[in-house]
Amino acid sequence: MQGINRVGGANGVKAIVGSGFYWAWFDALFMSALFATGGTDGLMPEYGAIAAFALSLPVFGLVLWRGDVVGKLFESRRMTVAVAVAGTIGSLFYTVAGMANNWGAFAGGALLCGLFMGMYNMAWGMVYCKDGAKSATPLIAGAFAIAPLLDAPLLFMIPEARAVFFALFPLASSALFVAMGHSLTRKTKRRDATANAQTSEAAFRPLTDTMDVGSRLDESLAKSLGRPQTEPAASPHGMQAFLTNHLGVSAMLIGAVVLVMSGFGYLQHLLSFSTQADGIGVQVARGAAAIVMFCLLVARPERSSAVFRVGFLIMVAGIMMLPFFFGTDTFLVSGAVIIAGYTAFDMFIWVAFSHIAHTRSKSPVKTVAFIRFVANAATALGLVCGVLLVGQEEGANPLAFQETTVVGYLVVIAIVMLLSSEESAELLRSARPSPAQSTGMVGAMGETSAERMEAWLDGIGLTAREKDVADLLLQGRTQPWIAEALGISENTVGTHVRHIYQKADVHDRQQLLDLALSSISPELREPQSTITRAT
């Protein structure tokens, strides 16, 4: 029971299994499992993966242009199921294309699979970020862990049957997504009054149980990681301003994602689609790593930062092994190590951007769409580079060894950038449960009082992070203590405190405490006031 609570209860289990079916379908692309045969020269499965990734990009572009589109579509059960049906039909088109070498069926499959990939990437992405890193860490780790368990029985089937069963996974994912809808709607109705005025993405909120999906991001919070608020002239401009002020992300973080995901696509060409590849073996290694990480993250959530860092180092170790194994029968050993480490990176990116979408972004839906656009575009680019530079046959390109080594070291540079970045350090810390999530003034109250306090904090318009700060502030914690506990800078804490006072219309901590106590229960007011005066 404790394990179920740690992943978010019954809805958390539904999210893990439902998105697990989505990621299992994703795995099928890299295992060439949707194609009963390889098509012309065995290239059709890889072309299918490239096309699906590329054709998912217009979905993310549409969301970046009109953030409410996905929400409006998924408000309707019929549209939710229709997108999943499109994914199933597209997968079956791929199967027919592989069996009959039919490029018309291939084109139809690519279009429908791209639509499904983009739409459900957004749908499950918004579920992951409903409570930031707190929800994303167990959900994405659980989904990645259950995907190989869903894959495994199908690998023992004949290719045609396996392809058909994988084609049904979009429908299974859709069924569990729909099953989550009503309970999530009930949980979020009380938050809509303050959130509707702040974001046009409110239509998506009933599906995600988001505590603060539409919360307003102050510019000082968006810049707090590496740029203190001093003069307006120091503000970024152009694309940098859009990334930092609107989406809450930095160019450095995006650059690292582009390098790693491009390298991942290139290496996937070698490991999953070339003649010496073993796509199933690589996905088994990824699945084993995901299961181990899920167990560690659920059992010891306070050690999540260390788990991610070790995963990064394993990925680097695999890349360093690559030159020694390239072109040999043991090449897949280094590939399995790389993919196992990449699993940690993939989880980290989901957790990091879920945290950003929940706590910093003015438009969480657009933040999720942007990072998925970048990741999918970079993966497609890497696959294309693999096809063009390395080719399908082993030894076809005499410079393949040098090119692969360069790609590997670019990925290492990106990992070093991440590990040495203050922003990444904060994002790694954000995956750990903060003290305000398990203890604090609200947690120490009875259920009724805690609900009243939560409602009061929502009522004055605090963001998720401001509520964490307010809870610790009401305990009498100092700003340096709060900064250390939440893993943020003291300047950021000071900014949050000023905003809390402004929104509550008070001038100091004592007035905030008096106002908070008066909002919940007369029984709590006098004893707490006495204690405060005594200290």
Short mmCIF file of C-alpha atoms in Angstrom, two decimals:
data_model
loop_
_atom_site.label_atom_id
_atom_site.label_comp_id
_atom_site.label_asym_id
_atom_site.label_seq_id
_atom_site.Cartn_x
_atom_site.Cartn_y
_atom_site.Cartn_z
CA MET A 1 0.00 0.00 0.00
CA GLN A 2 2.84 2.40 0.81
CA GLY A 3 4.34 1.75 -2.63
CA ILE A 4 1.01 2.57 -4.30
CA ASN A 5 0.79 5.81 -2.33
CA ARG A 6 4.29 6.77 -3.43
CA VAL A 7 3.28 6.59 -7.09
CA GLY A 8 0.10 8.61 -6.57
CA GLY A 9 -2.48 6.01 -5.56
CA ALA A 10 -4.87 4.32 -7.97
CA ASN A 11 -4.63 7.12 -10.53
CA GLY A 12 -0.86 6.92 -10.38
CA VAL A 13 -1.01 3.20 -11.17
CA LYS A 14 -3.35 3.92 -14.10
CA ALA A 15 -0.96 6.58 -15.37
CA ILE A 16 2.03 4.24 -15.09
CA VAL A 17 0.34 1.36 -16.90
CA GLY A 18 -1.39 3.59 -19.46
CA SER A 19 1.73 5.50 -20.42
CA GLY A 20 3.65 2.22 -20.16
CA PHE A 21 1.59 0.94 -23.11
CA TYR A 22 2.54 4.11 -24.98
CA TRP A 23 6.26 3.62 -24.33
CA ALA A 24 5.99 -0.08 -25.20
CA TRP A 25 4.56 0.97 -28.57
CA PHE A 26 7.46 3.43 -28.80
CA ASP A 27 9.89 0.54 -28.19
CA ALA A 28 8.26 -1.38 -31.03
CA LEU A 29 9.44 1.29 -33.47
CA PHE A 30 13.06 0.75 -32.45
CA MET A 31 12.71 -3.03 -32.42
CA SER A 32 11.21 -2.95 -35.96
CA ALA A 33 8.36 -4.96 -34.44
CA LEU A 34 5.62 -3.12 -36.34
CA PHE A 35 7.09 -4.39 -39.61
CA ALA A 36 6.61 -8.11 -40.09
CA THR A 37 9.44 -7.96 -42.66
CA GLY A 38 12.02 -5.30 -43.31
CA GLY A 39 10.78 -3.93 -46.60
CA THR A 40 13.16 -2.83 -49.36
CA ASP A 41 16.79 -3.46 -48.32
CA GLY A 42 15.67 -3.68 -44.71
CA LEU A 43 15.50 0.13 -44.45
CA MET A 44 11.73 0.51 -44.15
CA PRO A 45 11.58 0.06 -40.33
CA GLU A 46 14.14 2.82 -39.81
CA TYR A 47 12.40 5.07 -42.32
CA GLY A 48 9.20 4.38 -40.41
CA ALA A 49 10.75 5.54 -37.14
CA ILE A 50 12.20 8.67 -38.78
CA ALA A 51 8.88 9.52 -40.43
CA ALA A 52 6.89 9.07 -37.21
CA PHE A 53 9.26 11.32 -35.27
CA ALA A 54 9.27 13.93 -38.04
CA LEU A 55 5.49 13.93 -38.49
CA SER A 56 4.92 14.34 -34.75
CA LEU A 57 6.59 17.76 -34.96
CA PRO A 58 3.57 19.59 -36.49
CA VAL A 59 1.53 18.52 -33.44
CA PHE A 60 4.03 20.17 -31.09
CA GLY A 61 4.22 23.20 -33.39
CA LEU A 62 0.44 23.56 -33.28
CA VAL A 63 0.49 23.45 -29.47
CA LEU A 64 3.22 26.11 -29.38
CA TRP A 65 1.05 28.28 -31.61
CA ARG A 66 -2.28 27.52 -29.93
CA GLY A 67 -1.74 26.12 -26.45
CA ASP A 68 -5.39 25.23 -25.90
CA VAL A 69 -5.66 22.90 -28.90
CA VAL A 70 -4.62 19.70 -27.15
CA GLY A 71 -6.82 20.43 -24.15
CA LYS A 72 -9.89 20.98 -26.29
CA LEU A 73 -9.27 17.78 -28.22
CA PHE A 74 -8.77 15.65 -25.11
CA GLU A 75 -11.83 17.11 -23.38
CA SER A 76 -13.81 14.80 -25.65
CA ARG A 77 -13.62 11.07 -25.03
CA ARG A 78 -14.39 10.49 -28.67
CA MET A 79 -11.41 12.54 -29.80
CA THR A 80 -9.17 10.86 -27.23
CA VAL A 81 -10.13 7.44 -28.54
CA ALA A 82 -10.06 8.61 -32.17
CA VAL A 83 -6.40 9.61 -31.88
CA ALA A 84 -5.59 6.20 -30.39
CA VAL A 85 -7.51 4.47 -33.21
CA ALA A 86 -5.42 6.48 -35.65
CA GLY A 87 -2.30 5.15 -33.93
CA THR A 88 -3.55 1.57 -34.23
CA ILE A 89 -4.50 1.95 -37.89
CA GLY A 90 -1.18 3.62 -38.64
CA SER A 91 0.69 0.77 -36.95
CA LEU A 92 -1.23 -1.78 -39.04
CA PHE A 93 -0.43 0.24 -42.17
CA TYR A 94 3.24 -0.12 -41.25
CA THR A 95 2.75 -3.88 -40.93
CA VAL A 96 1.12 -4.08 -44.36
CA ALA A 97 3.84 -1.87 -45.84
CA GLY A 98 6.54 -4.18 -44.55
CA MET A 99 4.82 -7.35 -45.76
CA ALA A 100 3.84 -6.04 -49.21
CA ASN A 101 6.62 -3.50 -49.74
CA ASN A 102 3.84 -0.94 -50.22
CA TRP A 103 5.03 2.65 -49.91
CA GLY A 104 1.49 4.01 -50.07
CA ALA A 105 0.61 2.10 -46.91
CA PHE A 106 3.90 3.29 -45.46
CA ALA A 107 2.96 6.95 -46.04
CA GLY A 108 -0.45 6.49 -44.42
CA GLY A 109 1.10 4.70 -41.46
CA ALA A 110 3.72 7.42 -41.00
CA LEU A 111 1.08 10.16 -40.97
CA LEU A 112 -1.20 8.41 -38.45
CA CYS A 113 1.64 7.18 -36.21
CA GLY A 114 3.14 10.67 -36.16
CA LEU A 115 -0.22 12.11 -35.10
CA PHE A 116 -0.61 9.55 -32.32
CA MET A 117 2.99 9.96 -31.15
CA GLY A 118 2.66 13.74 -30.89
CA MET A 119 -0.78 13.86 -29.28
CA TYR A 120 -0.15 11.19 -26.64
CA ASN A 121 3.33 12.52 -25.95
CA MET A 122 1.59 15.73 -24.96
CA ALA A 123 -1.22 13.98 -23.10
CA TRP A 124 0.96 11.80 -20.88
CA GLY A 125 3.52 14.59 -20.57
CA MET A 126 0.92 16.83 -18.95
CA VAL A 127 -0.07 14.02 -16.60
CA TYR A 128 3.57 13.60 -15.56
CA CYS A 129 3.98 17.29 -14.74
CA LYS A 130 0.76 17.63 -12.71
CA ASP A 131 2.76 18.10 -9.47
CA GLY A 132 6.17 18.78 -10.99
CA ALA A 133 9.07 16.51 -10.08
CA LYS A 134 7.05 15.02 -7.22
CA SER A 135 4.67 13.34 -9.66
CA ALA A 136 6.98 12.96 -12.66
CA THR A 137 9.70 10.94 -10.91
CA PRO A 138 7.61 7.88 -9.92
CA LEU A 139 5.28 8.08 -12.93
CA ILE A 140 7.89 8.22 -15.67
CA ALA A 141 10.15 5.72 -13.89
CA GLY A 142 7.22 3.35 -13.47
CA ALA A 143 6.11 3.75 -17.09
CA PHE A 144 9.61 3.08 -18.39
CA ALA A 145 9.85 0.02 -16.11
CA ILE A 146 6.52 -1.51 -17.10
CA ALA A 147 7.04 -1.00 -20.85
CA PRO A 148 9.57 -3.86 -21.23
CA LEU A 149 7.28 -6.12 -19.19
CA LEU A 150 4.52 -5.40 -21.71
CA ASP A 151 6.94 -5.97 -24.59
CA ALA A 152 8.33 -9.27 -23.33
CA PRO A 153 5.42 -11.70 -24.04
CA LEU A 154 5.04 -10.39 -27.58
CA LEU A 155 8.68 -11.09 -28.44
CA PHE A 156 7.94 -14.84 -28.39
CA MET A 157 5.22 -14.54 -31.05
CA ILE A 158 5.64 -14.93 -34.79
CA PRO A 159 6.40 -11.54 -36.44
CA GLU A 160 2.93 -11.05 -37.93
CA ALA A 161 1.10 -11.70 -34.64
CA ARG A 162 3.60 -9.59 -32.73
CA ALA A 163 3.03 -6.64 -35.07
CA VAL A 164 -0.75 -6.86 -34.67
CA PHE A 165 -0.59 -6.97 -30.87
CA PHE A 166 1.81 -4.02 -30.74
CA ALA A 167 -0.64 -2.14 -32.97
CA LEU A 168 -3.30 -2.53 -30.25
CA PHE A 169 -1.17 -0.82 -27.59
CA PRO A 170 -2.39 2.71 -28.50
CA LEU A 171 -5.95 1.60 -27.69
CA ALA A 172 -4.87 0.20 -24.32
CA SER A 173 -3.06 3.44 -23.51
CA SER A 174 -6.14 5.43 -24.49
CA ALA A 175 -8.46 3.32 -22.33
CA LEU A 176 -6.44 4.00 -19.19
CA PHE A 177 -6.07 7.69 -20.05
CA VAL A 178 -9.84 8.01 -20.37
CA ALA A 179 -10.33 6.06 -17.12
CA MET A 180 -8.36 8.73 -15.25
CA GLY A 181 -10.45 11.64 -16.53
CA HIS A 182 -13.43 11.88 -14.16
CA SER A 183 -11.56 11.61 -10.87
CA LEU A 184 -9.04 14.15 -12.05
CA THR A 185 -11.83 16.52 -12.99
CA ARG A 186 -13.28 16.38 -9.48
CA LYS A 187 -9.93 17.07 -7.90
CA THR A 188 -9.19 20.15 -9.95
CA LYS A 189 -12.51 21.98 -10.02
CA ARG A 190 -11.73 23.95 -6.86
CA ARG A 191 -8.52 25.30 -8.43
CA ASP A 192 -10.03 26.53 -11.67
CA ALA A 193 -11.32 29.84 -10.29
CA THR A 194 -7.83 31.28 -9.71
CA ALA A 195 -6.12 29.47 -12.58
CA ASN A 196 -8.52 30.31 -15.41
CA ALA A 197 -7.55 33.96 -15.37
CA GLN A 198 -3.88 33.10 -15.73
CA THR A 199 -3.67 30.69 -18.69
CA SER A 200 -5.51 29.70 -21.83
CA GLU A 201 -4.58 26.07 -21.17
CA ALA A 202 -7.33 25.63 -18.55
CA ALA A 203 -9.17 23.23 -20.82
CA PHE A 204 -6.45 20.63 -20.27
CA ARG A 205 -6.52 20.93 -16.49
CA PRO A 206 -9.35 18.42 -15.83
CA LEU A 207 -7.20 15.67 -17.33
CA THR A 208 -4.03 16.30 -15.33
CA ASP A 209 -4.94 16.99 -11.69
CA THR A 210 -2.61 19.93 -11.92
CA MET A 211 -2.24 21.90 -8.70
CA ASP A 212 -0.79 24.92 -10.47
CA VAL A 213 -0.70 24.29 -14.22
CA GLY A 214 -1.86 27.81 -14.99
CA SER A 215 0.10 29.66 -12.34
CA ARG A 216 1.73 32.95 -13.29
CA LEU A 217 5.53 32.86 -13.55
CA ASP A 218 7.24 35.98 -12.30
CA GLU A 219 10.22 37.03 -14.39
CA SER A 220 12.50 37.08 -11.38
CA LEU A 221 11.82 33.39 -10.76
CA ALA A 222 12.59 32.54 -14.35
CA LYS A 223 15.94 34.32 -14.08
CA SER A 224 16.87 33.29 -10.57
CA LEU A 225 19.07 30.33 -11.46
CA GLY A 226 21.97 32.23 -12.91
CA ARG A 227 20.97 35.85 -13.27
CA PRO A 228 20.10 38.04 -10.28
CA GLN A 229 17.44 40.66 -10.73
CA THR A 230 19.27 43.95 -11.01
CA GLU A 231 18.62 46.20 -13.96
CA PRO A 232 16.02 45.74 -16.67
CA ALA A 233 18.77 46.17 -19.25
CA ALA A 234 20.17 42.79 -18.25
CA SER A 235 17.02 41.03 -19.42
CA PRO A 236 17.45 38.61 -22.33
CA HIS A 237 15.99 39.40 -25.71
CA GLY A 238 14.55 37.49 -28.62
CA MET A 239 14.57 33.70 -28.46
CA GLN A 240 16.48 33.68 -25.18
CA ALA A 241 13.81 35.87 -23.60
CA PHE A 242 11.05 33.58 -24.89
CA LEU A 243 12.80 30.49 -23.51
CA THR A 244 13.64 32.03 -20.14
CA ASN A 245 10.69 34.28 -19.41
CA HIS A 246 7.84 32.37 -21.04
CA LEU A 247 8.83 28.69 -21.01
CA GLY A 248 11.18 28.79 -18.01
CA VAL A 249 14.08 26.99 -19.74
CA SER A 250 17.64 28.02 -20.61
CA ALA A 251 19.50 27.84 -23.90
CA MET A 252 22.25 25.78 -22.25
CA LEU A 253 19.81 23.09 -21.14
CA ILE A 254 18.19 22.96 -24.57
CA GLY A 255 21.61 22.74 -26.22
CA ALA A 256 22.54 19.77 -24.05
CA VAL A 257 19.26 18.04 -24.92
CA VAL A 258 19.87 18.59 -28.65
CA LEU A 259 23.38 17.11 -28.47
CA VAL A 260 22.36 14.06 -26.44
CA MET A 261 19.19 13.29 -28.39
CA SER A 262 20.97 13.69 -31.75
CA GLY A 263 23.68 11.35 -30.52
CA PHE A 264 21.00 8.95 -29.30
CA GLY A 265 19.36 8.90 -32.74
CA TYR A 266 22.71 8.27 -34.44
CA LEU A 267 23.60 5.46 -32.04
CA GLN A 268 20.13 3.95 -32.42
CA HIS A 269 20.84 3.61 -36.14
CA LEU A 270 23.91 1.53 -35.27
CA LEU A 271 22.35 -0.41 -32.42
CA SER A 272 18.80 -1.01 -33.67
CA PHE A 273 18.66 -0.73 -37.46
CA SER A 274 22.01 -1.59 -39.09
CA THR A 275 22.85 -5.12 -40.22
CA GLN A 276 24.96 -5.80 -37.11
CA ALA A 277 22.27 -4.36 -34.83
CA ASP A 278 20.13 -6.15 -32.27
CA GLY A 279 17.17 -3.86 -31.63
CA ILE A 280 15.48 -6.30 -29.25
CA GLY A 281 18.65 -6.80 -27.19
CA VAL A 282 19.16 -3.06 -26.85
CA GLN A 283 15.59 -2.53 -25.66
CA VAL A 284 16.00 -5.39 -23.16
CA ALA A 285 19.03 -3.58 -21.71
CA ARG A 286 17.03 -0.35 -21.55
CA GLY A 287 14.14 -2.15 -19.89
CA ALA A 288 16.36 -3.78 -17.27
CA ALA A 289 17.89 -0.40 -16.44
CA ALA A 290 14.42 1.17 -16.17
CA ILE A 291 13.20 -1.52 -13.77
CA VAL A 292 16.25 -1.11 -11.52
CA MET A 293 15.88 2.68 -11.52
CA PHE A 294 12.18 2.49 -10.71
CA CYS A 295 12.83 0.25 -7.71
CA LEU A 296 15.56 2.59 -6.45
CA LEU A 297 13.51 5.76 -6.97
CA VAL A 298 10.43 4.37 -5.23
CA ALA A 299 12.33 2.75 -2.37
CA ARG A 300 14.74 5.65 -1.80
CA PRO A 301 13.25 8.80 -3.36
CA GLU A 302 15.63 10.99 -1.37
CA ARG A 303 18.50 9.42 -3.37
CA SER A 304 17.03 10.21 -6.79
CA SER A 305 19.72 12.78 -7.56
CA ALA A 306 22.44 10.16 -7.04
CA VAL A 307 20.53 7.65 -9.21
CA PHE A 308 20.40 10.09 -12.12
CA ARG A 309 24.06 11.07 -11.75
CA VAL A 310 25.19 7.44 -11.73
CA GLY A 311 23.10 6.86 -14.86
CA PHE A 312 24.84 9.76 -16.60
CA LEU A 313 28.23 8.31 -15.69
CA ILE A 314 27.22 4.87 -17.00
CA MET A 315 26.28 6.49 -20.30
CA VAL A 316 29.67 8.22 -20.45
CA ALA A 317 31.41 4.92 -19.64
CA GLY A 318 29.60 3.20 -22.51
CA ILE A 319 30.65 5.94 -24.92
CA MET A 320 34.26 5.69 -23.76
CA MET A 321 34.11 1.93 -24.47
CA LEU A 322 32.73 2.53 -27.97
CA PRO A 323 36.07 2.95 -29.84
CA PHE A 324 37.35 -0.35 -28.44
CA PHE A 325 34.29 -2.37 -29.47
CA PHE A 326 33.34 -0.69 -32.76
CA GLY A 327 33.29 -3.14 -35.65
CA THR A 328 33.68 -6.20 -33.43
CA ASP A 329 31.26 -8.94 -32.40
CA THR A 330 31.05 -7.37 -28.93
CA PHE A 331 30.01 -3.95 -30.24
CA LEU A 332 26.55 -4.35 -28.73
CA VAL A 333 28.06 -4.59 -25.24
CA SER A 334 29.07 -0.94 -25.31
CA GLY A 335 25.73 -0.15 -26.95
CA ALA A 336 23.80 -1.82 -24.15
CA VAL A 337 25.79 0.16 -21.56
CA ILE A 338 25.12 3.42 -23.42
CA ILE A 339 21.39 2.74 -23.71
CA ALA A 340 21.16 1.73 -20.04
CA GLY A 341 22.75 5.05 -19.06
CA TYR A 342 20.63 6.93 -21.58
CA THR A 343 17.55 5.65 -19.75
CA ALA A 344 18.61 7.75 -16.76
CA PHE A 345 19.06 10.78 -19.01
CA ASP A 346 15.65 10.26 -20.59
CA MET A 347 14.01 10.05 -17.16
CA PHE A 348 15.90 13.13 -15.99
CA ILE A 349 14.72 15.19 -18.97
CA TRP A 350 11.10 14.26 -18.29
CA VAL A 351 11.47 15.00 -14.57
CA ALA A 352 13.37 18.24 -15.15
CA PHE A 353 10.94 19.68 -17.65
CA SER A 354 7.94 18.52 -15.63
CA HIS A 355 9.42 20.49 -12.73
CA ILE A 356 10.00 23.50 -15.00
CA ALA A 357 6.48 23.32 -16.46
CA HIS A 358 4.97 23.11 -12.98
CA THR A 359 7.01 25.76 -11.18
CA ARG A 360 8.45 28.24 -13.69
CA SER A 361 6.57 28.24 -16.94
CA LYS A 362 3.89 30.74 -17.86
CA SER A 363 2.46 28.09 -20.18
CA PRO A 364 3.12 24.51 -18.98
CA VAL A 365 1.50 22.98 -22.06
CA LYS A 366 3.83 24.94 -24.33
CA THR A 367 6.86 24.03 -22.24
CA VAL A 368 6.09 20.33 -22.64
CA ALA A 369 5.43 20.84 -26.37
CA PHE A 370 8.70 22.71 -26.85
CA ILE A 371 10.93 20.12 -25.20
CA ARG A 372 9.20 17.26 -27.03
CA PHE A 373 9.61 19.16 -30.31
CA VAL A 374 13.33 19.58 -29.61
CA ALA A 375 13.80 15.96 -28.48
CA ASN A 376 11.88 14.39 -31.38
CA ALA A 377 13.50 16.65 -33.99
CA ALA A 378 16.98 15.88 -32.64
CA THR A 379 16.27 12.14 -32.58
CA ALA A 380 15.04 12.19 -36.18
CA LEU A 381 18.10 14.22 -37.19
CA GLY A 382 20.40 11.70 -35.51
CA LEU A 383 18.72 8.78 -37.29
CA VAL A 384 19.01 10.54 -40.65
CA CYS A 385 22.70 11.27 -40.01
CA GLY A 386 23.22 7.61 -39.17
CA VAL A 387 21.64 6.51 -42.46
CA LEU A 388 23.61 9.04 -44.52
CA LEU A 389 26.99 8.77 -42.80
CA VAL A 390 27.20 5.12 -41.78
CA GLY A 391 24.82 3.39 -44.15
CA GLN A 392 23.06 0.10 -43.68
CA GLU A 393 25.87 -2.37 -44.30
CA GLU A 394 28.79 -2.84 -41.95
CA GLY A 395 31.99 -1.45 -43.49
CA ALA A 396 30.12 0.56 -46.15
CA ASN A 397 31.72 3.79 -44.90
CA PRO A 398 35.46 3.68 -44.09
CA LEU A 399 35.09 6.75 -41.86
CA ALA A 400 32.25 5.30 -39.78
CA PHE A 401 34.56 4.66 -36.82
CA GLN A 402 35.80 8.26 -36.72
CA GLU A 403 32.31 9.69 -37.18
CA THR A 404 30.88 7.52 -34.41
CA THR A 405 33.70 8.51 -32.07
CA VAL A 406 33.03 12.21 -32.71
CA VAL A 407 29.32 11.73 -32.01
CA GLY A 408 30.13 9.89 -28.79
CA TYR A 409 32.39 12.65 -27.53
CA LEU A 410 29.80 15.31 -28.36
CA VAL A 411 27.38 13.42 -26.13
CA VAL A 412 30.04 13.32 -23.39
CA ILE A 413 30.46 17.11 -23.68
CA ALA A 414 26.70 17.53 -23.28
CA ILE A 415 26.66 15.32 -20.18
CA VAL A 416 29.56 17.29 -18.67
CA MET A 417 27.62 20.50 -19.36
CA LEU A 418 24.65 19.08 -17.49
CA LEU A 419 26.62 17.78 -14.52
CA SER A 420 28.52 21.06 -14.07
CA SER A 421 25.52 23.36 -14.49
CA GLU A 422 23.96 25.03 -11.44
CA GLU A 423 20.60 24.81 -13.16
CA SER A 424 20.93 21.06 -13.61
CA ALA A 425 22.04 20.72 -9.99
CA GLU A 426 18.82 22.41 -8.88
CA LEU A 427 16.76 20.27 -11.23
CA LEU A 428 18.43 17.13 -9.89
CA ARG A 429 17.60 18.24 -6.35
CA SER A 430 14.02 18.98 -7.37
CA ALA A 431 13.41 15.27 -7.96
CA ARG A 432 13.83 14.64 -4.24
CA PRO A 433 10.79 15.07 -1.98
CA SER A 434 11.10 18.41 -0.25
CA PRO A 435 10.42 18.80 3.46
CA ALA A 436 7.36 20.82 2.62
CA GLN A 437 5.87 17.86 0.82
CA SER A 438 5.99 15.55 3.81
CA THR A 439 6.07 17.79 6.86
CA GLY A 440 5.24 21.34 7.74
CA MET A 441 2.43 23.39 9.15
CA VAL A 442 -0.18 22.08 6.76
CA GLY A 443 0.96 18.49 7.18
CA ALA A 444 0.85 18.74 10.96
CA MET A 445 -2.78 19.85 11.05
CA GLY A 446 -5.86 17.71 11.07
CA GLU A 447 -7.40 16.88 7.73
CA THR A 448 -10.09 19.58 7.91
CA SER A 449 -7.68 22.32 9.00
CA ALA A 450 -5.13 21.26 6.40
CA GLU A 451 -7.78 21.47 3.69
CA ARG A 452 -8.78 24.95 4.88
CA MET A 453 -5.16 26.07 4.89
CA GLU A 454 -4.62 24.62 1.41
CA ALA A 455 -7.75 26.37 0.18
CA TRP A 456 -6.58 29.66 1.73
CA LEU A 457 -3.16 29.40 0.08
CA ASP A 458 -4.87 28.67 -3.24
CA GLY A 459 -7.30 31.52 -2.66
CA ILE A 460 -4.60 34.17 -2.37
CA GLY A 461 -3.06 32.93 -5.62
CA LEU A 462 0.22 31.37 -4.51
CA THR A 463 2.18 29.25 -6.97
CA ALA A 464 3.25 25.71 -6.05
CA ARG A 465 6.74 26.82 -5.00
CA GLU A 466 5.37 29.81 -3.07
CA LYS A 467 3.14 27.43 -1.11
CA ASP A 468 6.20 25.34 -0.20
CA VAL A 469 7.97 28.49 1.01
CA ALA A 470 4.89 29.75 2.88
CA ASP A 471 4.51 26.44 4.72
CA LEU A 472 8.09 26.58 6.00
CA LEU A 473 7.83 30.30 6.67
CA LEU A 474 4.81 29.73 8.90
CA GLN A 475 6.85 27.21 10.90
CA GLY A 476 9.29 29.98 11.76
CA ARG A 477 12.07 28.77 9.48
CA THR A 478 14.67 31.30 8.37
CA GLN A 479 15.21 32.16 4.73
CA PRO A 480 18.67 30.46 4.60
CA TRP A 481 17.10 27.31 6.09
CA ILE A 482 14.30 27.38 3.51
CA ALA A 483 16.81 27.87 0.70
CA GLU A 484 18.80 24.84 1.84
CA ALA A 485 15.70 22.69 2.38
CA LEU A 486 14.17 23.43 -1.03
CA GLY A 487 17.46 23.51 -2.95
CA ILE A 488 17.07 27.09 -4.22
CA SER A 489 19.06 30.29 -3.70
CA GLU A 490 18.41 32.72 -0.84
CA ASN A 491 17.66 35.45 -3.39
CA THR A 492 14.93 33.26 -4.86
CA VAL A 493 13.49 32.61 -1.39
CA GLY A 494 13.48 36.34 -0.71
CA THR A 495 11.60 36.94 -3.95
CA HIS A 496 9.04 34.28 -3.05
CA VAL A 497 8.57 35.78 0.43
CA ARG A 498 7.92 39.24 -1.02
CA HIS A 499 5.35 37.81 -3.40
CA ILE A 500 3.65 35.89 -0.58
CA TYR A 501 3.37 39.04 1.52
CA GLN A 502 2.05 41.02 -1.46
CA LYS A 503 -0.59 38.42 -2.34
CA ALA A 504 -1.67 38.05 1.30
CA ASP A 505 -1.63 41.85 1.75
CA VAL A 506 0.58 41.67 4.86
CA HIS A 507 3.91 43.22 5.80
CA ASP A 508 5.69 40.62 7.93
CA ARG A 509 5.70 37.01 9.09
CA GLN A 510 3.59 37.65 12.19
CA GLN A 511 0.79 39.24 10.17
CA LEU A 512 0.95 36.33 7.73
CA LEU A 513 0.71 33.83 10.60
CA ASP A 514 -2.23 35.66 12.20
CA LEU A 515 -4.04 35.83 8.87
CA ALA A 516 -3.39 32.17 8.12
CA LEU A 517 -4.61 31.01 11.52
CA SER A 518 -7.72 33.15 11.35
CA SER A 519 -8.56 31.52 8.03
CA ILE A 520 -8.64 27.95 9.35
CA SER A 521 -9.71 27.51 12.98
CA PRO A 522 -10.13 29.56 16.14
CA GLU A 523 -8.82 26.58 18.10
CA LEU A 524 -5.42 26.87 16.46
CA ARG A 525 -5.14 30.62 16.67
CA GLU A 526 -4.47 31.28 20.35
CA PRO A 527 -1.96 28.50 21.13
CA GLN A 528 0.06 29.29 18.00
CA SER A 529 0.01 33.01 18.73
CA THR A 530 1.20 32.38 22.28
CA ILE A 531 4.06 30.22 21.06
CA THR A 532 5.04 32.82 18.50
CA ARG A 533 5.13 35.61 21.10
CA ALA A 534 7.12 33.44 23.46
CA THR A 535 9.81 32.81 20.88
#
